[in-house]
Coordinates of C-alpha atoms and ligand atoms in Angstrom, one line a residue:
X1 CA 105.2 41.0 -46.2
X2 CA 105.5 37.4 -45.0
X3 CA 107.0 38.7 -41.8
X4 CA 104.1 41.1 -41.3
X5 CA 101.6 38.4 -41.8
X6 CA 103.4 36.2 -39.3
X7 CA 103.5 38.9 -36.7
X8 CA 99.9 39.6 -37.3
X9 CA 99.0 36.0 -36.8
X10 CA 101.0 35.8 -33.6
X11 CA 99.2 38.9 -32.3
X12 CA 95.9 37.5 -33.3
X13 CA 96.6 34.2 -31.5
X14 CA 97.6 36.2 -28.4
X15 CA 94.5 38.3 -28.6
X16 CA 92.2 35.4 -28.6
X17 CA 93.8 33.6 -25.6
X18 CA 94.4 36.8 -23.6
X19 CA 91.4 38.8 -24.8
X20 CA 92.7 42.0 -23.5
X21 CA 93.8 45.3 -25.0
X22 CA 94.9 45.6 -28.6
X23 CA 95.0 49.2 -29.8
X24 CA 96.6 49.3 -33.3
X25 CA 95.1 48.1 -36.5
X26 CA 98.4 48.4 -38.3
X27 CA 100.2 45.1 -37.9
X28 CA 103.6 46.6 -38.6
X29 CA 103.2 48.9 -35.5
X30 CA 102.4 46.1 -33.1
X31 CA 105.1 44.1 -31.6
X32 CA 104.2 40.8 -29.9
X33 CA 104.7 42.3 -26.4
X34 CA 102.5 45.3 -27.1
X35 CA 99.5 43.1 -27.6
X36 CA 99.6 41.8 -24.0
X37 CA 98.6 43.5 -20.9
X38 CA 101.0 43.8 -17.9
X39 CA 101.1 40.6 -15.9
X40 CA 100.9 42.6 -12.7
X41 CA 99.8 46.1 -11.7
X42 CA 101.3 47.4 -8.4
X43 CA 99.5 50.4 -6.9
X44 CA 101.6 52.0 -4.2
X45 CA 100.2 54.7 -1.9
X46 CA 102.6 56.4 0.4
X47 CA 100.5 57.7 3.3
X48 CA 100.9 61.5 3.8
X49 CA 103.5 61.9 1.1
X50 CA 103.8 65.5 0.1
X51 CA 105.0 66.2 -3.5
X52 CA 108.2 67.9 -2.1
X53 CA 109.3 64.8 -0.3
X54 CA 110.2 63.6 -3.7
X55 CA 112.3 66.7 -4.5
X56 CA 113.6 67.7 -1.0
X57 CA 115.3 64.4 -0.3
X58 CA 116.0 63.6 -4.0
X59 CA 119.8 63.9 -3.8
X60 CA 119.9 61.5 -0.9
X61 CA 117.8 58.8 -2.6
X62 CA 119.5 55.8 -4.3
X63 CA 119.1 54.9 -8.0
X64 CA 116.7 51.9 -7.5
X65 CA 113.7 53.4 -5.7
X66 CA 112.0 56.8 -6.2
X67 CA 114.7 57.8 -8.7
X68 CA 114.1 54.7 -10.8
X69 CA 110.5 55.6 -11.1
X70 CA 111.3 59.2 -12.1
X71 CA 114.1 58.2 -14.6
X72 CA 112.4 55.2 -16.2
X73 CA 108.8 56.4 -16.0
X74 CA 106.5 59.3 -16.1
X75 CA 106.3 62.0 -13.4
X76 CA 103.1 64.1 -13.1
X77 CA 104.5 67.0 -11.1
X78 CA 101.3 68.9 -10.6
X79 CA 99.0 66.2 -9.2
X80 CA 96.3 67.1 -6.7
X81 CA 93.4 65.9 -4.7
X82 CA 90.2 67.4 -6.0
X83 CA 88.0 67.3 -2.9
X84 CA 87.8 68.2 0.8
X85 CA 88.4 66.4 3.2
X86 CA 91.8 65.0 2.4
X87 CA 91.7 62.1 4.7
X88 CA 93.2 58.6 4.3
X89 CA 90.1 56.5 3.6
X90 CA 88.7 59.1 1.2
X91 CA 92.1 59.2 -0.5
X92 CA 92.3 55.4 -1.1
X93 CA 88.7 55.2 -2.2
X94 CA 89.1 58.1 -4.6
X95 CA 92.2 57.0 -6.3
X96 CA 91.0 53.4 -6.9
X97 CA 87.4 54.4 -7.8
X98 CA 88.4 57.3 -10.0
X99 CA 85.9 59.6 -8.3
X100 CA 85.3 61.6 -5.2
X101 CA 83.4 61.2 -1.9
X102 CA 80.4 62.9 -3.6
X103 CA 80.0 59.6 -5.6
X104 CA 81.8 56.8 -3.7
X105 CA 80.5 57.8 -0.3
X106 CA 83.7 57.5 1.8
X107 CA 83.6 61.0 3.2
X108 CA 86.3 60.5 5.9
X109 CA 87.9 58.0 8.1
X110 CA 85.1 58.3 10.6
X111 CA 81.9 60.2 10.2
X112 CA 78.6 60.7 11.9
X113 CA 76.0 58.4 10.2
X114 CA 72.8 60.4 10.0
X115 CA 70.5 57.3 9.7
X116 CA 72.2 55.3 12.5
X117 CA 72.6 58.4 14.6
X118 CA 76.1 57.5 15.6
X119 CA 79.7 57.8 14.5
X120 CA 80.9 55.0 12.2
X121 CA 84.3 53.9 11.0
X122 CA 84.8 53.8 7.2
X123 CA 85.5 50.0 6.9
X124 CA 84.1 48.6 10.1
X125 CA 81.6 45.9 9.4
X126 CA 80.1 43.8 12.2
X127 CA 78.6 41.4 9.7
X128 CA 82.0 39.8 9.5
X129 CA 84.5 38.2 11.9
X130 CA 88.2 38.6 12.4
X131 CA 90.6 36.1 10.9
X132 CA 94.1 35.7 12.4
X133 CA 93.4 37.7 15.6
X134 CA 91.3 37.2 18.7
X135 CA 90.6 41.0 18.7
X136 CA 87.8 42.7 16.7
X137 CA 90.4 44.4 14.5
X138 CA 89.6 42.1 11.6
X139 CA 85.9 42.9 11.4
X140 CA 86.2 45.0 8.2
X141 CA 84.8 45.3 4.7
X142 CA 84.5 47.9 1.9
X143 CA 80.7 48.0 2.3
X144 CA 80.5 51.8 2.8
X145 CA 82.2 52.4 -0.6
X146 CA 79.3 52.6 -3.0
X147 CA 81.1 52.4 -6.4
X148 CA 83.6 50.0 -8.0
X149 CA 87.4 50.3 -8.1
X150 CA 89.5 49.6 -11.2
X151 CA 90.6 46.4 -9.3
X152 CA 86.9 45.3 -9.3
X153 CA 86.6 46.0 -13.0
X154 CA 89.7 44.0 -13.7
X155 CA 88.2 41.1 -11.7
X156 CA 85.0 41.3 -13.7
X157 CA 86.8 41.6 -17.0
X158 CA 89.0 38.6 -16.4
X159 CA 86.1 36.4 -15.1
X160 CA 87.7 36.6 -11.7
X161 CA 90.9 35.0 -13.0
X162 CA 93.0 38.1 -12.4
X163 CA 93.8 38.3 -8.7
X164 CA 93.6 41.3 -6.4
X165 CA 95.5 41.4 -3.1
X166 CA 95.5 44.5 -0.9
X167 CA 98.2 45.1 1.8
X168 CA 98.7 47.9 4.3
X169 CA 99.5 48.4 8.0
X170 CA 96.1 50.2 8.2
X171 CA 92.9 48.2 7.6
X172 CA 91.4 51.0 5.5
X173 CA 94.6 51.2 3.4
X174 CA 94.3 47.6 2.5
X175 CA 90.5 47.1 2.2
X176 CA 89.4 50.1 0.1
X177 CA 92.0 49.9 -2.7
X178 CA 91.4 46.1 -3.1
X179 CA 87.7 46.8 -3.7
X180 CA 84.6 44.7 -3.3
X181 CA 85.8 41.6 -5.2
X182 CA 89.3 41.2 -3.8
X183 CA 90.8 37.8 -3.2
X184 CA 92.3 39.2 0.0
X185 CA 93.2 42.3 2.0
X186 CA 95.6 42.1 4.8
X187 CA 96.5 44.6 7.5
X188 CA 98.6 44.6 10.7
X189 CA 97.5 43.9 14.2
X190 CA 100.0 45.3 16.7
X191 CA 99.7 45.1 20.5
X192 CA 101.0 41.8 21.7
X193 CA 100.3 40.0 18.4
X194 CA 102.4 41.5 15.7
X195 CA 100.6 39.7 12.9
X196 CA 99.0 40.2 9.5
X197 CA 95.2 39.7 9.8
X198 CA 92.1 39.8 7.6
X199 CA 88.3 39.5 7.7
X200 CA 85.8 36.7 7.0
X201 CA 84.6 39.0 4.2
X202 CA 87.5 37.5 2.2
X203 CA 88.2 34.0 3.8
X204 CA 87.7 31.8 6.8
X205 CA 91.3 31.1 7.5
X206 CA 94.7 32.6 6.7
X207 CA 96.5 30.9 3.8
X208 CA 99.7 29.0 4.7
X209 CA 102.1 31.7 3.4
X210 CA 100.5 34.3 5.8
X211 CA 100.5 32.0 8.8
X212 CA 104.1 31.1 8.0
X213 CA 105.0 34.8 7.8
X214 CA 103.3 35.5 11.1
X215 CA 105.0 32.6 12.8
X216 CA 108.4 33.8 11.6
X217 CA 110.4 36.3 13.6
X218 CA 110.2 39.1 11.0
X219 CA 108.1 41.6 13.1
X220 CA 110.0 40.8 16.3
X221 CA 113.3 41.5 14.5
X222 CA 112.2 45.1 13.8
X223 CA 111.9 45.8 17.5
X224 CA 115.5 47.1 17.4
X225 CA 117.2 50.4 17.8
X226 CA 116.1 53.1 15.3
X227 CA 119.0 55.3 14.4
X228 CA 119.4 57.3 11.3
X229 CA 120.4 55.4 8.1
X230 CA 123.2 57.8 7.4
X231 CA 125.1 60.1 9.8
X232 CA 122.6 62.6 11.2
X233 CA 124.7 65.6 10.4
X234 CA 124.3 64.8 6.7
X235 CA 120.5 65.3 7.0
X236 CA 120.7 68.9 5.9
X237 CA 117.2 68.8 4.4
X238 CA 115.4 68.7 7.7
X239 CA 115.4 70.8 11.0
X240 CA 117.3 70.2 14.3
X241 CA 116.5 66.8 15.9
X242 CA 115.7 68.5 19.2
X243 CA 112.9 71.1 18.9
X244 CA 109.5 72.0 20.3
X245 CA 107.3 70.7 17.5
X246 CA 107.5 66.9 17.8
X247 CA 105.5 64.5 20.0
X248 CA 107.8 61.5 20.2
X249 CA 107.1 58.3 22.3
X250 CA 105.9 57.7 25.8
X251 CA 108.7 57.1 28.4
X252 CA 111.3 58.9 26.3
X253 CA 111.7 62.5 27.4
X254 CA 112.9 63.9 24.0
X255 CA 111.9 63.2 20.4
X256 CA 115.5 62.5 19.4
X257 CA 117.6 59.7 18.0
X258 CA 118.3 56.9 18.9
X259 CA 115.1 55.1 19.8
X260 CA 115.3 51.7 21.6
X261 CA 112.1 50.2 20.1
X262 CA 112.2 47.0 22.2
X263 CA 112.3 49.0 25.4
X264 CA 109.8 51.7 24.2
X265 CA 107.4 49.1 22.9
X266 CA 106.4 48.3 26.6
X267 CA 104.8 51.8 27.0
X268 CA 103.8 52.4 23.4
X269 CA 101.4 49.6 22.5
X270 CA 103.8 46.6 22.0
X271 CA 104.1 45.9 18.2
X272 CA 102.0 49.1 17.5
X273 CA 105.2 51.1 17.9
X274 CA 106.5 49.7 14.6
X275 CA 103.7 51.6 12.8
X276 CA 105.3 54.9 13.9
X277 CA 108.8 54.0 12.6
X278 CA 110.2 53.3 9.1
X279 CA 110.2 49.6 10.0
X280 CA 106.4 49.5 9.6
X281 CA 107.1 50.2 5.9
X282 CA 109.9 47.5 5.8
X283 CA 107.6 45.0 7.4
X284 CA 104.9 45.9 4.7
X285 CA 107.6 45.4 2.0
X286 CA 108.5 42.0 3.4
X287 CA 104.9 41.0 3.5
X288 CA 104.2 42.2 0.0
X289 CA 107.2 40.2 -1.3
X290 CA 105.8 37.2 0.5
X291 CA 102.5 37.8 -1.2
X292 CA 104.0 38.0 -4.7
X293 CA 105.5 34.6 -4.1
X294 CA 102.7 33.1 -2.0
X295 CA 99.9 34.1 -4.4
X296 CA 102.1 33.6 -7.6
X297 CA 101.2 37.2 -8.6
X298 CA 102.1 38.1 -12.2
X299 CA 103.0 34.6 -13.2
X300 CA 100.5 34.2 -16.0
X301 CA 99.1 36.4 -18.7
X302 CA 96.0 37.4 -16.9
X303 CA 96.6 40.7 -15.1
X304 CA 96.8 40.6 -11.3
X305 CA 96.7 43.7 -9.1
X306 CA 98.7 44.2 -5.9
X307 CA 97.8 47.3 -3.9
X308 CA 100.3 48.3 -1.2
X309 CA 99.9 51.3 1.1
X310 CA 103.0 52.3 3.1
X311 CA 101.2 53.7 6.2
X312 CA 104.1 54.4 8.5
X313 CA 105.0 57.6 6.8
X314 CA 101.6 58.9 8.0
X315 CA 102.1 57.8 11.7
X316 CA 105.6 59.3 11.6
X317 CA 104.3 62.5 10.0
X318 CA 101.6 62.9 12.7
X319 CA 104.1 62.3 15.4
X320 CA 107.1 64.3 14.2
X321 CA 105.9 66.6 11.5
X322 CA 107.0 67.6 8.0
X323 CA 110.4 69.1 8.9
X324 CA 111.7 66.3 11.3
X325 CA 114.9 64.3 11.0
X326 CA 112.6 61.3 11.7
X327 CA 110.5 62.1 8.7
X328 CA 113.6 62.4 6.4
X329 CA 115.0 59.1 7.7
X330 CA 111.6 57.4 7.1
X331 CA 111.7 58.5 3.4
X332 CA 115.3 57.5 2.9
X333 CA 114.5 54.1 4.3
X334 CA 111.3 53.8 2.3
X335 CA 113.4 54.5 -0.8
X336 CA 115.5 51.4 0.0
X337 CA 112.3 49.3 0.6
X338 CA 111.0 50.4 -2.8
X339 CA 114.3 49.4 -4.5
X340 CA 114.0 46.0 -2.8
X341 CA 110.4 45.6 -4.0
X342 CA 111.3 46.6 -7.6
X343 CA 114.2 44.1 -7.6
X344 CA 111.9 41.3 -6.6
X345 CA 109.4 42.3 -9.3
X346 CA 112.2 42.3 -11.9
X347 CA 113.2 38.8 -10.8
X348 CA 109.7 37.3 -10.2
X349 CA 107.6 39.0 -12.8
X350 CA 110.2 40.3 -15.2
X351 CA 111.3 43.7 -16.2
X352 CA 108.8 45.1 -18.7
X353 CA 106.0 42.7 -17.6
X354 CA 104.6 44.8 -14.8
X355 CA 103.4 48.4 -14.3
X356 CA 103.7 50.5 -11.1
X357 CA 102.1 53.7 -10.0
X358 CA 103.0 55.6 -6.9
X359 CA 101.0 58.4 -5.2
X360 CA 99.7 59.4 -1.8
X361 CA 96.3 59.5 -0.1
X362 CA 96.9 63.2 1.0
X363 CA 99.7 65.5 2.0
X364 CA 100.3 67.5 5.2
X365 CA 101.1 71.0 6.4
X366 CA 104.2 72.0 8.5
X367 CA 103.4 71.9 12.2
X368 CA 101.5 75.1 12.9
X369 CA 103.7 76.1 15.9
X370 CA 106.8 75.7 13.7
X371 CA 105.1 77.9 11.0
X372 CA 104.4 80.5 13.6
X373 CA 108.0 80.5 14.7
X374 CA 108.8 81.4 11.0
X375 CA 106.1 84.2 11.0
X376 CA 103.7 82.1 8.8
X377 CA 100.1 81.9 10.0
X378 CA 98.6 78.7 11.3
X379 CA 97.1 77.3 14.5
X380 CA 94.7 74.8 16.2
X381 CA 91.0 75.1 16.8
X382 CA 89.2 72.9 19.3
X383 CA 86.0 71.7 17.8
X384 CA 84.6 70.4 21.1
X385 CA 84.8 74.0 22.4
X386 CA 83.1 75.2 19.2
X387 CA 80.3 72.7 19.6
X388 CA 79.7 73.8 23.2
X389 CA 79.7 77.5 22.1
X390 CA 77.2 76.8 19.3
X391 CA 74.9 74.8 21.5
X392 CA 74.8 77.5 24.3
X393 CA 74.2 80.2 21.7
X394 CA 71.3 78.3 20.2
X395 CA 69.9 77.5 23.6
X396 CA 70.0 81.2 24.5
X397 CA 68.1 82.1 21.4
X398 CA 65.7 79.1 21.0
X399 CA 65.6 77.5 24.4
X400 CA 66.3 74.0 22.9
X401 CA 69.3 72.0 24.1
X402 CA 71.8 70.1 21.9
X403 CA 70.8 71.2 18.5
X404 CA 74.3 70.5 17.3
X405 CA 74.9 66.8 17.5
X406 CA 78.4 66.5 16.2
X407 CA 81.2 68.3 14.4
X408 CA 83.3 65.9 12.4
X409 CA 85.6 66.4 9.4
X410 CA 84.8 70.1 9.8
X411 CA 81.2 69.5 9.1
X412 CA 78.3 70.4 11.5
X413 CA 75.6 67.8 12.0
X414 CA 72.3 69.1 13.3
X415 CA 69.8 67.3 15.4
X416 CA 67.0 66.9 12.9
X417 CA 64.8 65.0 15.2
X418 CA 64.7 67.7 17.8
X419 CA 64.4 70.4 15.1
X420 CA 61.3 68.7 13.7
X421 CA 59.8 67.9 17.1
X422 CA 60.2 71.4 18.3
X423 CA 58.9 72.8 15.0
X424 CA 62.0 75.0 14.5
X425 CA 63.0 76.6 11.2
X426 CA 66.2 74.8 10.1
X427 CA 67.3 77.8 7.9
X428 CA 67.4 80.2 10.7
X429 CA 69.3 77.8 12.9
X430 CA 71.9 77.4 10.1
X431 CA 72.1 81.2 9.8
X432 CA 72.8 81.6 13.5
X433 CA 75.5 78.9 13.3
X434 CA 77.2 80.4 10.2
X435 CA 77.3 83.9 11.7
X436 CA 78.8 82.6 14.9
X437 CA 81.4 80.4 13.1
X438 CA 82.5 83.4 11.0
X439 CA 83.5 85.2 14.3
X440 CA 86.3 82.7 14.9
X441 CA 89.7 84.0 13.6
X442 CA 90.7 80.6 12.3
X443 CA 87.5 80.1 10.3
X444 CA 87.8 81.2 6.6
X445 CA 84.5 80.4 5.1
X446 CA 81.2 78.6 6.1
X447 CA 78.6 77.2 3.8
X448 CA 75.3 75.3 4.0
X449 CA 75.6 71.8 2.6
X450 CA 72.5 72.4 0.5
X451 CA 74.2 75.3 -1.1
X452 CA 77.5 73.4 -1.7
X453 CA 75.6 70.7 -3.3
X454 CA 74.6 73.1 -6.1
X455 CA 77.9 74.9 -6.6
X456 CA 79.0 75.5 -10.1
X457 CA 82.6 76.4 -9.3
X458 CA 85.4 74.9 -11.3
X459 CA 88.2 75.8 -9.0
X460 CA 89.1 76.9 -5.4
X461 CA 87.8 75.6 -2.1
X462 CA 84.2 75.6 -3.4
X463 CA 85.0 73.1 -6.2
X464 CA 86.8 70.9 -3.7
X465 CA 83.9 71.1 -1.2
X466 CA 81.4 70.1 -3.8
X467 CA 83.4 67.1 -4.8
X468 CA 83.6 66.0 -1.2
X469 CA 80.0 66.6 -0.4
X470 CA 77.8 63.5 -0.3
X471 CA 74.1 64.5 -0.1
X472 CA 73.2 61.4 2.0
X473 CA 76.2 61.4 4.3
X474 CA 77.7 64.9 4.7
X475 CA 76.9 67.4 7.4
X476 CA 74.5 70.3 7.3
X477 CA 77.2 73.0 7.5
X478 CA 80.7 72.9 6.0
X479 CA 83.5 74.9 7.5
X480 CA 86.7 75.9 5.7
X481 CA 89.6 76.8 8.0
X482 CA 92.3 79.3 7.4
X483 CA 95.5 77.8 6.0
X484 CA 97.6 75.6 8.3
X485 CA 94.8 75.4 10.9
X486 CA 93.5 72.1 12.0
X487 CA 91.5 70.5 14.7
X488 CA 93.0 70.6 18.1
X489 CA 93.1 67.2 19.8
X490 CA 95.3 65.2 22.2
X491 CA 97.7 64.2 19.4
X492 CA 97.7 67.5 17.6
X493 CA 99.4 69.6 20.2
X494 CA 102.6 68.8 18.3
X495 CA 103.2 67.0 15.0
X496 CA 100.9 67.5 12.1
X497 CA 97.5 66.6 10.7
X498 CA 95.7 67.0 7.3
X499 CA 92.2 67.2 5.7
X500 CA 92.1 70.6 4.0
X501 CA 91.9 71.8 0.4
X502 CA 95.1 73.8 0.7
X503 CA 98.1 72.9 -1.6
X504 CA 100.1 71.3 1.2
X505 CA 97.3 68.7 1.6
X506 CA 96.3 68.3 -2.1
X507 CA 99.7 68.3 -3.9
X508 CA 101.1 64.8 -3.9
X509 CA 103.4 62.8 -6.2
X510 CA 102.1 60.7 -9.1
X511 CA 104.7 58.5 -10.7
X512 CA 104.1 55.7 -13.3
X513 CA 106.7 53.2 -14.6
X514 CA 106.9 49.9 -16.3
X515 CA 104.9 48.2 -19.1
X516 CA 102.8 50.6 -21.2
X517 CA 104.2 53.7 -19.6
X518 CA 106.0 56.5 -21.5
X519 CA 109.1 58.2 -20.2
X520 CA 108.6 61.9 -19.4
X521 CA 107.1 64.4 -17.1
X522 CA 104.4 67.1 -17.1
X523 CA 103.4 70.2 -15.2
X524 CA 99.9 69.9 -16.5
X525 CA 97.4 69.6 -13.7
X526 CA 96.3 66.1 -13.0
X527 CA 93.8 64.9 -10.4
X528 CA 93.9 61.9 -8.1
X529 CA 90.7 60.6 -9.7
X530 CA 92.5 60.3 -13.1
X531 CA 94.6 57.4 -11.9
X532 CA 91.9 54.7 -12.0
X533 CA 90.7 55.6 -15.5
X534 CA 94.3 55.6 -16.6
X535 CA 94.8 52.1 -15.3
X536 CA 91.5 51.1 -17.0
X537 CA 92.6 52.5 -20.3
X538 CA 96.0 50.8 -20.0
X539 CA 94.2 47.5 -19.4
X540 CA 91.4 48.1 -21.9
X541 CA 88.8 47.4 -19.3
X542 CA 85.7 49.2 -18.1
X543 CA 86.1 52.3 -16.1
X544 CA 85.1 52.1 -12.4
X545 CA 81.3 52.6 -12.5
X546 CA 81.3 56.0 -10.8
X547 CA 84.5 57.3 -12.5
X548 CA 84.6 61.1 -13.0
X549 CA 88.4 61.3 -13.7
X550 CA 90.0 61.2 -17.1
X551 CA 92.6 58.8 -18.5
X552 CA 96.0 60.5 -18.7
X553 CA 96.6 59.5 -22.4
X554 CA 100.0 61.3 -22.5
X555 CA 101.4 58.9 -19.8
X556 CA 100.5 55.8 -21.8
X557 CA 102.5 54.3 -24.7
Ligands
ZN1 ZN1 97.0 60.8 8.7

């Protein structure tokens, strides 16, 4: 009894100084450590990671990276994106806000802004200046994301004492996860600079640990020869190195190992070439480790959050595709980087003091031409041609030019000004467009935005379209392509792309491990929007203000 009272008093004392989650009312069930929140949450997004990259390369992974998460933590094996379009910015926003573009407003990477009457980039913000670069690449903020992230809620809950730091090669992969209240978000400026940069949205000058990192030779050292980590003939989980489905780099005639990155950097954007190699992920890991030390993350009892997006997997995927030796090598090397990161967390924050989740911002299909070679349907549709077709058809019927302003993210934006001025009936224009679009072999379904907005579907493409449809920002007409068909563009002739609601784009890993996480796995369907509410539940803090996902109670201790 005495012991129970003592434990209860210790718990109570910890509660009052920490003021975070205490679940149990039975003192005998509560150990001292269970009354405290993790010192650090690390959110890891692997850009373009399909679920089967976890299983296809599993036997080649070491024990300390992906496998450690699977063996020590919880594996949600049937985790999906629950909206269209499955693009990077929408992915990061959705998993940290716990809701979909319908509510958080980030409907793509770029979209046509109906009020500004021009295309906008998700995180571009001219109200702020670059920090750490003479270019405009730092002029970013999360201002187009209209709801809070769980990282914001943790900042509010802790009276801004818990830190948030966001890191990614891509600006959007750093800015959106870190939320509106982040201490900092850092991303990589390639070209001739090779430096981590930020925006005056966060600060007016880089902290010393960042300037020191930039002044070191770390980025330069990665301009080395990229060869496979293990002998290439052991890479039996991917296709032949030489094939017709990969883009490769300028000034190298074949997309085959080895790649002399120093030499290739001259024709491929200087330091930008690192983004399209596994060394972009290694550089991200180095920088994240520097941040853990430089910002003293996880050093006190107030929960900090570090968000890391490994973006090079996406560049490699776009360039080489799902079945490439380069893709396999990138994942085997990322596995080593994860092990390195977890070892630092063990040493700096302590085993059992931190919690990690790992997921992706979308998946990807096999390269359509490769699928065709295996008798599976797929292909490319050029939306510039489609736009020209639609405008000439509308002109022939209505004698008004340029009624279609833009097709972006497979959404058609109509010229409302001209429609009003010419006194045209928008419904009949939409019907003409829908009938024409359905003539294309690669188009599967077409809907009016106003109809999608009122869908009652609980599954299928219709459910995903509704979740991705934002009444103020989305287009007038939404197109659903056939499977493994995506937009034709200069970089899509070979390699892959993503954005659909098909399983190859929606099914991604979701792994949790560390403090407060059970061991286990489930085949129950989970959605990407469940992650933020789960983190909120773990921390006992408010859900993000637009959250529509549900906490995954079976994952939590
Ligand atoms: Zn991508």
